[in-house]
């Protein structure tokens, strides 16, 4: 997880382009969209990505710690695959 900028991420302004920064105030992304509504929605999605990744790690850890059966569990398999792609392992 150290490859990513530290979170939580935040949106720094309320009109396009939407500037997104990490927990230390460093730029992460800019969202360019001509309409405020769509730009704001896309910026919220980008900002949520960090939190969603943290949740995915916690969810997978919880399943594995509880020793629940994961073989043939399509959601667990898909989530682990998604995490590997995000982490650049696939």
PDB file of N, CA and C in Angstrom:
ATOM      1  N   UNK A   1       0.809  -1.198   0.000  1.00  0.00           N
ATOM      2  CA  UNK A   1       0.000   0.000   0.000  1.00  0.00           C
ATOM      3  C   UNK A   1       0.855   1.266   0.000  1.00  0.00           C
ATOM      4  N   UNK A   2       2.129   1.142   0.172  1.00  0.00           N
ATOM      5  CA  UNK A   2       2.960   2.334   0.252  1.00  0.00           C
ATOM      6  C   UNK A   2       3.157   3.005  -1.099  1.00  0.00           C
ATOM      7  N   UNK A   3       2.695   2.368  -2.169  1.00  0.00           N
ATOM      8  CA  UNK A   3       2.841   2.950  -3.501  1.00  0.00           C
ATOM      9  C   UNK A   3       1.900   4.133  -3.718  1.00  0.00           C
ATOM     10  N   UNK A   4       0.840   4.198  -2.954  1.00  0.00           N
ATOM     11  CA  UNK A   4      -0.175   5.217  -3.154  1.00  0.00           C
ATOM     12  C   UNK A   4       0.060   6.421  -2.252  1.00  0.00           C
ATOM     13  N   UNK A   5      -0.461   7.554  -2.673  1.00  0.00           N
ATOM     14  CA  UNK A   5      -0.413   8.752  -1.833  1.00  0.00           C
ATOM     15  C   UNK A   5      -1.223   8.513  -0.569  1.00  0.00           C
ATOM     16  N   UNK A   6      -0.783   9.070   0.558  1.00  0.00           N
ATOM     17  CA  UNK A   6      -1.508   8.836   1.807  1.00  0.00           C
ATOM     18  C   UNK A   6      -2.894   9.479   1.792  1.00  0.00           C
ATOM     19  N   UNK A   7      -3.804   8.811   2.429  1.00  0.00           N
ATOM     20  CA  UNK A   7      -5.166   9.327   2.504  1.00  0.00           C
ATOM     21  C   UNK A   7      -5.475   9.817   3.895  1.00  0.00           C
ATOM     22  N   UNK A   8      -6.648  10.373   4.064  1.00  0.00           N
ATOM     23  CA  UNK A   8      -7.688  10.472   3.037  1.00  0.00           C
ATOM     24  C   UNK A   8      -7.377  11.556   2.012  1.00  0.00           C
ATOM     25  N   UNK A   9      -7.937  11.364   0.815  1.00  0.00           N
ATOM     26  CA  UNK A   9      -7.792  12.359  -0.235  1.00  0.00           C
ATOM     27  C   UNK A   9      -8.941  13.351  -0.114  1.00  0.00           C
ATOM     28  N   UNK A  10      -8.760  14.541  -0.688  1.00  0.00           N
ATOM     29  CA  UNK A  10      -9.826  15.546  -0.594  1.00  0.00           C
ATOM     30  C   UNK A  10      -9.895  16.387  -1.869  1.00  0.00           C
ATOM     31  N   UNK A  11     -11.077  16.919  -2.089  1.00  0.00           N
ATOM     32  CA  UNK A  11     -11.313  17.841  -3.206  1.00  0.00           C
ATOM     33  C   UNK A  11     -11.081  19.246  -2.668  1.00  0.00           C
ATOM     34  N   UNK A  12     -10.268  20.023  -3.365  1.00  0.00           N
ATOM     35  CA  UNK A  12      -9.850  21.326  -2.855  1.00  0.00           C
ATOM     36  C   UNK A  12     -10.672  22.512  -3.348  1.00  0.00           C
ATOM     37  N   UNK A  13     -11.522  22.314  -4.316  1.00  0.00           N
ATOM     38  CA  UNK A  13     -12.313  23.426  -4.839  1.00  0.00           C
ATOM     39  C   UNK A  13     -13.675  22.926  -5.311  1.00  0.00           C
ATOM     40  N   UNK A  14     -14.572  23.854  -5.643  1.00  0.00           N
ATOM     41  CA  UNK A  14     -15.936  23.445  -5.992  1.00  0.00           C
ATOM     42  C   UNK A  14     -16.349  23.824  -7.405  1.00  0.00           C
ATOM     43  N   UNK A  15     -15.356  23.952  -8.286  1.00  0.00           N
ATOM     44  CA  UNK A  15     -15.661  24.183  -9.701  1.00  0.00           C
ATOM     45  C   UNK A  15     -14.546  23.596 -10.557  1.00  0.00           C
ATOM     46  N   UNK A  16     -14.849  23.254 -11.820  1.00  0.00           N
ATOM     47  CA  UNK A  16     -13.846  22.640 -12.691  1.00  0.00           C
ATOM     48  C   UNK A  16     -12.664  23.573 -12.956  1.00  0.00           C
ATOM     49  N   UNK A  17     -11.468  23.017 -13.132  1.00  0.00           N
ATOM     50  CA  UNK A  17     -11.116  21.628 -12.852  1.00  0.00           C
ATOM     51  C   UNK A  17     -11.016  21.391 -11.350  1.00  0.00           C
ATOM     52  N   UNK A  18     -11.444  20.214 -10.930  1.00  0.00           N
ATOM     53  CA  UNK A  18     -11.442  19.868  -9.515  1.00  0.00           C
ATOM     54  C   UNK A  18     -10.065  19.329  -9.137  1.00  0.00           C
ATOM     55  N   UNK A  19      -9.414  19.983  -8.188  1.00  0.00           N
ATOM     56  CA  UNK A  19      -8.084  19.576  -7.741  1.00  0.00           C
ATOM     57  C   UNK A  19      -8.218  18.639  -6.544  1.00  0.00           C
ATOM     58  N   UNK A  20      -7.541  17.519  -6.625  1.00  0.00           N
ATOM     59  CA  UNK A  20      -7.587  16.517  -5.561  1.00  0.00           C
ATOM     60  C   UNK A  20      -6.194  16.391  -4.962  1.00  0.00           C
ATOM     61  N   UNK A  21      -6.135  16.386  -3.635  1.00  0.00           N
ATOM     62  CA  UNK A  21      -4.845  16.260  -2.956  1.00  0.00           C
ATOM     63  C   UNK A  21      -4.903  15.153  -1.919  1.00  0.00           C
ATOM     64  N   UNK A  22      -3.712  14.733  -1.474  1.00  0.00           N
ATOM     65  CA  UNK A  22      -3.637  13.675  -0.471  1.00  0.00           C
ATOM     66  C   UNK A  22      -3.650  14.264   0.935  1.00  0.00           C
ATOM     67  N   UNK A  23      -3.436  13.419   1.929  1.00  0.00           N
ATOM     68  CA  UNK A  23      -3.497  13.846   3.325  1.00  0.00           C
ATOM     69  C   UNK A  23      -2.441  14.881   3.676  1.00  0.00           C
ATOM     70  N   UNK A  24      -1.366  14.921   2.880  1.00  0.00           N
ATOM     71  CA  UNK A  24      -0.284  15.877   3.136  1.00  0.00           C
ATOM     72  C   UNK A  24      -0.393  17.126   2.267  1.00  0.00           C
ATOM     73  N   UNK A  25      -1.494  17.236   1.533  1.00  0.00           N
ATOM     74  CA  UNK A  25      -1.723  18.405   0.694  1.00  0.00           C
ATOM     75  C   UNK A  25      -1.052  18.354  -0.667  1.00  0.00           C
ATOM     76  N   UNK A  26      -0.439  17.245  -1.015  1.00  0.00           N
ATOM     77  CA  UNK A  26       0.209  17.108  -2.322  1.00  0.00           C
ATOM     78  C   UNK A  26      -0.828  16.753  -3.380  1.00  0.00           C
ATOM     79  N   UNK A  27      -0.656  17.268  -4.599  1.00  0.00           N
ATOM     80  CA  UNK A  27      -1.612  16.968  -5.676  1.00  0.00           C
ATOM     81  C   UNK A  27      -1.641  15.482  -6.013  1.00  0.00           C
ATOM     82  N   UNK A  28      -2.841  14.976  -6.216  1.00  0.00           N
ATOM     83  CA  UNK A  28      -3.039  13.594  -6.649  1.00  0.00           C
ATOM     84  C   UNK A  28      -3.592  13.581  -8.069  1.00  0.00           C
ATOM     85  N   UNK A  29      -4.582  14.432  -8.332  1.00  0.00           N
ATOM     86  CA  UNK A  29      -5.228  14.437  -9.643  1.00  0.00           C
ATOM     87  C   UNK A  29      -6.005  15.732  -9.840  1.00  0.00           C
ATOM     88  N   UNK A  30      -6.272  16.015 -11.102  1.00  0.00           N
ATOM     89  CA  UNK A  30      -7.201  17.077 -11.473  1.00  0.00           C
ATOM     90  C   UNK A  30      -8.286  16.443 -12.327  1.00  0.00           C
ATOM     91  N   UNK A  31      -9.525  16.801 -12.070  1.00  0.00           N
ATOM     92  CA  UNK A  31     -10.650  16.275 -12.829  1.00  0.00           C
ATOM     93  C   UNK A  31     -11.162  17.395 -13.720  1.00  0.00           C
ATOM     94  N   UNK A  32     -11.042  17.165 -15.025  1.00  0.00           N
ATOM     95  CA  UNK A  32     -11.495  18.148 -16.009  1.00  0.00           C
ATOM     96  C   UNK A  32     -12.818  17.676 -16.598  1.00  0.00           C
ATOM     97  N   UNK A  33     -13.833  18.450 -16.395  1.00  0.00           N
ATOM     98  CA  UNK A  33     -15.169  18.147 -16.913  1.00  0.00           C
ATOM     99  C   UNK A  33     -15.874  19.480 -17.099  1.00  0.00           C
ATOM    100  N   UNK A  34     -16.497  19.698 -18.249  1.00  0.00           N
ATOM    101  CA  UNK A  34     -17.097  21.010 -18.499  1.00  0.00           C
ATOM    102  C   UNK A  34     -18.284  21.353 -17.600  1.00  0.00           C
ATOM    103  N   UNK A  35     -18.971  20.352 -17.098  1.00  0.00           N
ATOM    104  CA  UNK A  35     -20.117  20.670 -16.238  1.00  0.00           C
ATOM    105  C   UNK A  35     -19.728  20.463 -14.776  1.00  0.00           C
ATOM    106  N   UNK A  36     -20.206  21.345 -13.930  1.00  0.00           N
ATOM    107  CA  UNK A  36     -19.905  21.260 -12.504  1.00  0.00           C
ATOM    108  C   UNK A  36     -20.468  19.965 -11.922  1.00  0.00           C
ATOM    109  N   UNK A  37     -21.685  19.608 -12.295  1.00  0.00           N
ATOM    110  CA  UNK A  37     -22.336  18.428 -11.727  1.00  0.00           C
ATOM    111  C   UNK A  37     -21.546  17.149 -12.019  1.00  0.00           C
ATOM    112  N   UNK A  38     -21.193  16.928 -13.280  1.00  0.00           N
ATOM    113  CA  UNK A  38     -20.452  15.720 -13.638  1.00  0.00           C
ATOM    114  C   UNK A  38     -19.029  15.780 -13.097  1.00  0.00           C
ATOM    115  N   UNK A  39     -18.401  16.937 -13.145  1.00  0.00           N
ATOM    116  CA  UNK A  39     -17.052  17.079 -12.614  1.00  0.00           C
ATOM    117  C   UNK A  39     -16.994  16.779 -11.128  1.00  0.00           C
ATOM    118  N   UNK A  40     -17.965  17.289 -10.383  1.00  0.00           N
ATOM    119  CA  UNK A  40     -18.017  17.040  -8.943  1.00  0.00           C
ATOM    120  C   UNK A  40     -18.243  15.551  -8.664  1.00  0.00           C
ATOM    121  N   UNK A  41     -19.112  14.918  -9.450  1.00  0.00           N
ATOM    122  CA  UNK A  41     -19.374  13.487  -9.269  1.00  0.00           C
ATOM    123  C   UNK A  41     -18.120  12.665  -9.547  1.00  0.00           C
ATOM    124  N   UNK A  42     -17.397  12.999 -10.602  1.00  0.00           N
ATOM    125  CA  UNK A  42     -16.163  12.283 -10.922  1.00  0.00           C
ATOM    126  C   UNK A  42     -15.093  12.525  -9.863  1.00  0.00           C
ATOM    127  N   UNK A  43     -15.001  13.746  -9.367  1.00  0.00           N
ATOM    128  CA  UNK A  43     -14.031  14.058  -8.315  1.00  0.00           C
ATOM    129  C   UNK A  43     -14.346  13.275  -7.041  1.00  0.00           C
ATOM    130  N   UNK A  44     -15.618  13.162  -6.692  1.00  0.00           N
ATOM    131  CA  UNK A  44     -15.989  12.368  -5.507  1.00  0.00           C
ATOM    132  C   UNK A  44     -15.613  10.905  -5.689  1.00  0.00           C
ATOM    133  N   UNK A  45     -15.762  10.398  -6.901  1.00  0.00           N
ATOM    134  CA  UNK A  45     -15.387   9.011  -7.184  1.00  0.00           C
ATOM    135  C   UNK A  45     -13.880   8.813  -7.011  1.00  0.00           C
ATOM    136  N   UNK A  46     -13.088   9.731  -7.530  1.00  0.00           N
ATOM    137  CA  UNK A  46     -11.634   9.637  -7.381  1.00  0.00           C
ATOM    138  C   UNK A  46     -11.240   9.700  -5.910  1.00  0.00           C
ATOM    139  N   UNK A  47     -11.808  10.639  -5.174  1.00  0.00           N
ATOM    140  CA  UNK A  47     -11.494  10.790  -3.752  1.00  0.00           C
ATOM    141  C   UNK A  47     -11.886   9.526  -2.980  1.00  0.00           C
ATOM    142  N   UNK A  48     -12.962   8.895  -3.372  1.00  0.00           N
ATOM    143  CA  UNK A  48     -13.432   7.687  -2.685  1.00  0.00           C
ATOM    144  C   UNK A  48     -12.557   6.474  -2.971  1.00  0.00           C
ATOM    145  N   UNK A  49     -11.766   6.508  -4.031  1.00  0.00           N
ATOM    146  CA  UNK A  49     -10.958   5.350  -4.409  1.00  0.00           C
ATOM    147  C   UNK A  49     -10.025   4.918  -3.291  1.00  0.00           C
ATOM    148  N   UNK A  50      -9.382   5.858  -2.618  1.00  0.00           N
ATOM    149  CA  UNK A  50      -8.466   5.505  -1.540  1.00  0.00           C
ATOM    150  C   UNK A  50      -9.206   4.774  -0.424  1.00  0.00           C
ATOM    151  N   UNK A  51     -10.341   5.309  -0.020  1.00  0.00           N
ATOM    152  CA  UNK A  51     -11.119   4.697   1.054  1.00  0.00           C
ATOM    153  C   UNK A  51     -11.662   3.327   0.641  1.00  0.00           C
ATOM    154  N   UNK A  52     -12.093   3.200  -0.605  1.00  0.00           N
ATOM    155  CA  UNK A  52     -12.582   1.912  -1.083  1.00  0.00           C
ATOM    156  C   UNK A  52     -11.483   0.858  -1.079  1.00  0.00           C
ATOM    157  N   UNK A  53     -10.257   1.252  -1.431  1.00  0.00           N
ATOM    158  CA  UNK A  53      -9.146   0.315  -1.407  1.00  0.00           C
ATOM    159  C   UNK A  53      -8.853  -0.137   0.023  1.00  0.00           C
ATOM    160  N   UNK A  54      -8.878   0.791   0.956  1.00  0.00           N
ATOM    161  CA  UNK A  54      -8.657   0.430   2.364  1.00  0.00           C
ATOM    162  C   UNK A  54      -9.725  -0.554   2.836  1.00  0.00           C
ATOM    163  N   UNK A  55     -10.967  -0.302   2.460  1.00  0.00           N
ATOM    164  CA  UNK A  55     -12.057  -1.203   2.825  1.00  0.00           C
ATOM    165  C   UNK A  55     -11.846  -2.582   2.212  1.00  0.00           C
ATOM    166  N   UNK A  56     -11.408  -2.626   0.964  1.00  0.00           N
ATOM    167  CA  UNK A  56     -11.187  -3.908   0.295  1.00  0.00           C
ATOM    168  C   UNK A  56     -10.132  -4.725   1.036  1.00  0.00           C
ATOM    169  N   UNK A  57      -9.038  -4.085   1.437  1.00  0.00           N
ATOM    170  CA  UNK A  57      -8.012  -4.785   2.223  1.00  0.00           C
ATOM    171  C   UNK A  57      -8.605  -5.317   3.531  1.00  0.00           C
ATOM    172  N   UNK A  58      -9.339  -4.486   4.236  1.00  0.00           N
ATOM    173  CA  UNK A  58      -9.915  -4.887   5.518  1.00  0.00           C
ATOM    174  C   UNK A  58     -10.915  -6.028   5.353  1.00  0.00           C
ATOM    175  N   UNK A  59     -11.723  -5.963   4.313  1.00  0.00           N
ATOM    176  CA  UNK A  59     -12.721  -6.996   4.057  1.00  0.00           C
ATOM    177  C   UNK A  59     -12.048  -8.334   3.776  1.00  0.00           C
ATOM    178  N   UNK A  60     -11.036  -8.323   2.903  1.00  0.00           N
ATOM    179  CA  UNK A  60     -10.333  -9.568   2.581  1.00  0.00           C
ATOM    180  C   UNK A  60      -9.617 -10.121   3.810  1.00  0.00           C
ATOM    181  N   UNK A  61      -8.984  -9.251   4.580  1.00  0.00           N
ATOM    182  CA  UNK A  61      -8.321  -9.701   5.809  1.00  0.00           C
ATOM    183  C   UNK A  61      -9.316 -10.330   6.766  1.00  0.00           C
ATOM    184  N   UNK A  62     -10.484  -9.728   6.919  1.00  0.00           N
ATOM    185  CA  UNK A  62     -11.502 -10.251   7.835  1.00  0.00           C
ATOM    186  C   UNK A  62     -11.963 -11.635   7.404  1.00  0.00           C
ATOM    187  N   UNK A  63     -12.166 -11.824   6.122  1.00  0.00           N
ATOM    188  CA  UNK A  63     -12.590 -13.131   5.617  1.00  0.00           C
ATOM    189  C   UNK A  63     -11.506 -14.169   5.897  1.00  0.00           C
ATOM    190  N   UNK A  64     -10.257 -13.803   5.634  1.00  0.00           N
ATOM    191  CA  UNK A  64      -9.167 -14.749   5.822  1.00  0.00           C
ATOM    192  C   UNK A  64      -8.896 -15.014   7.304  1.00  0.00           C
ATOM    193  N   UNK A  65      -9.020 -14.011   8.162  1.00  0.00           N
ATOM    194  CA  UNK A  65      -8.811 -14.208   9.596  1.00  0.00           C
ATOM    195  C   UNK A  65      -9.882 -15.088  10.218  1.00  0.00           C
ATOM    196  N   UNK A  66     -11.094 -14.983   9.712  1.00  0.00           N
ATOM    197  CA  UNK A  66     -12.203 -15.803  10.224  1.00  0.00           C
ATOM    198  C   UNK A  66     -12.134 -17.220   9.665  1.00  0.00           C
ATOM    199  N   UNK A  67     -11.162 -17.433   8.765  1.00  0.00           N
ATOM    200  CA  UNK A  67     -10.971 -18.739   8.144  1.00  0.00           C
ATOM    201  C   UNK A  67     -12.241 -19.210   7.435  1.00  0.00           C
ATOM    202  N   UNK A  68     -12.905 -18.266   6.807  1.00  0.00           N
ATOM    203  CA  UNK A  68     -14.097 -18.601   6.037  1.00  0.00           C
ATOM    204  C   UNK A  68     -13.664 -19.202   4.706  1.00  0.00           C
ATOM    205  N   UNK A  69     -14.457 -20.081   4.157  1.00  0.00           N
ATOM    206  CA  UNK A  69     -14.080 -20.676   2.865  1.00  0.00           C
ATOM    207  C   UNK A  69     -14.072 -19.612   1.768  1.00  0.00           C
ATOM    208  N   UNK A  70     -12.945 -19.498   1.077  1.00  0.00           N
ATOM    209  CA  UNK A  70     -12.838 -18.516   0.001  1.00  0.00           C
ATOM    210  C   UNK A  70     -12.786 -19.186  -1.366  1.00  0.00           C
ATOM    211  N   UNK A  71     -12.516 -20.483  -1.399  1.00  0.00           N
ATOM    212  CA  UNK A  71     -12.468 -21.178  -2.671  1.00  0.00           C
ATOM    213  C   UNK A  71     -13.869 -21.206  -3.273  1.00  0.00           C
ATOM    214  N   UNK A  72     -13.958 -20.781  -4.500  1.00  0.00           N
ATOM    215  CA  UNK A  72     -15.248 -20.732  -5.160  1.00  0.00           C
ATOM    216  C   UNK A  72     -16.120 -19.568  -4.719  1.00  0.00           C
ATOM    217  N   UNK A  73     -15.549 -18.660  -3.917  1.00  0.00           N
ATOM    218  CA  UNK A  73     -16.289 -17.473  -3.473  1.00  0.00           C
ATOM    219  C   UNK A  73     -16.002 -16.356  -4.478  1.00  0.00           C
ATOM    220  N   UNK A  74     -16.881 -16.176  -5.457  1.00  0.00           N
ATOM    221  CA  UNK A  74     -16.576 -15.260  -6.552  1.00  0.00           C
ATOM    222  C   UNK A  74     -16.319 -13.820  -6.113  1.00  0.00           C
ATOM    223  N   UNK A  75     -17.014 -13.325  -5.106  1.00  0.00           N
ATOM    224  CA  UNK A  75     -16.792 -11.938  -4.689  1.00  0.00           C
ATOM    225  C   UNK A  75     -15.408 -11.764  -4.082  1.00  0.00           C
ATOM    226  N   UNK A  76     -14.998 -12.702  -3.258  1.00  0.00           N
ATOM    227  CA  UNK A  76     -13.672 -12.637  -2.635  1.00  0.00           C
ATOM    228  C   UNK A  76     -12.591 -12.728  -3.708  1.00  0.00           C
ATOM    229  N   UNK A  77     -12.754 -13.641  -4.644  1.00  0.00           N
ATOM    230  CA  UNK A  77     -11.777 -13.821  -5.721  1.00  0.00           C
ATOM    231  C   UNK A  77     -11.693 -12.554  -6.573  1.00  0.00           C
ATOM    232  N   UNK A  78     -12.828 -11.992  -6.926  1.00  0.00           N
ATOM    233  CA  UNK A  78     -12.847 -10.770  -7.734  1.00  0.00           C
ATOM    234  C   UNK A  78     -12.201  -9.607  -6.990  1.00  0.00           C
ATOM    235  N   UNK A  79     -12.501  -9.490  -5.698  1.00  0.00           N
ATOM    236  CA  UNK A  79     -11.947  -8.393  -4.904  1.00  0.00           C
ATOM    237  C   UNK A  79     -10.437  -8.530  -4.778  1.00  0.00           C
ATOM    238  N   UNK A  80      -9.942  -9.733  -4.541  1.00  0.00           N
ATOM    239  CA  UNK A  80      -8.493  -9.943  -4.462  1.00  0.00           C
ATOM    240  C   UNK A  80      -7.838  -9.614  -5.804  1.00  0.00           C
ATOM    241  N   UNK A  81      -8.485  -9.984  -6.907  1.00  0.00           N
ATOM    242  CA  UNK A  81      -7.950  -9.661  -8.233  1.00  0.00           C
ATOM    243  C   UNK A  81      -7.903  -8.164  -8.471  1.00  0.00           C
ATOM    244  N   UNK A  82      -8.950  -7.475  -8.042  1.00  0.00           N
ATOM    245  CA  UNK A  82      -8.988  -6.019  -8.179  1.00  0.00           C
ATOM    246  C   UNK A  82      -7.859  -5.375  -7.378  1.00  0.00           C
ATOM    247  N   UNK A  83      -7.654  -5.849  -6.161  1.00  0.00           N
ATOM    248  CA  UNK A  83      -6.577  -5.308  -5.328  1.00  0.00           C
ATOM    249  C   UNK A  83      -5.229  -5.535  -6.007  1.00  0.00           C
ATOM    250  N   UNK A  84      -5.011  -6.721  -6.558  1.00  0.00           N
ATOM    251  CA  UNK A  84      -3.738  -7.006  -7.251  1.00  0.00           C
ATOM    252  C   UNK A  84      -3.530  -6.064  -8.426  1.00  0.00           C
ATOM    253  N   UNK A  85      -4.597  -5.784  -9.191  1.00  0.00           N
ATOM    254  CA  UNK A  85      -4.462  -4.857 -10.329  1.00  0.00           C
ATOM    255  C   UNK A  85      -4.151  -3.448  -9.848  1.00  0.00           C
ATOM    256  N   UNK A  86      -4.838  -2.996  -8.793  1.00  0.00           N
ATOM    257  CA  UNK A  86      -4.591  -1.661  -8.253  1.00  0.00           C
ATOM    258  C   UNK A  86      -3.160  -1.544  -7.762  1.00  0.00           C
ATOM    259  N   UNK A  87      -2.658  -2.595  -7.145  1.00  0.00           N
ATOM    260  CA  UNK A  87      -1.307  -2.588  -6.591  1.00  0.00           C
ATOM    261  C   UNK A  87      -0.237  -2.818  -7.670  1.00  0.00           C
ATOM    262  N   UNK A  88      -0.674  -3.055  -8.917  1.00  0.00           N
ATOM    263  CA  UNK A  88       0.271  -3.254 -10.010  1.00  0.00           C
ATOM    264  C   UNK A  88       0.873  -4.641 -10.046  1.00  0.00           C
ATOM    265  N   UNK A  89       0.214  -5.612  -9.445  1.00  0.00           N
ATOM    266  CA  UNK A  89       0.723  -6.975  -9.384  1.00  0.00           C
ATOM    267  C   UNK A  89       0.187  -7.839 -10.518  1.00  0.00           C
ATOM    268  N   UNK A  90      -0.714  -7.337 -11.302  1.00  0.00           N
ATOM    269  CA  UNK A  90      -1.250  -8.074 -12.459  1.00  0.00           C
ATOM    270  C   UNK A  90      -1.124  -7.242 -13.695  1.00  0.00           C
TER     271      UNK A  90
END
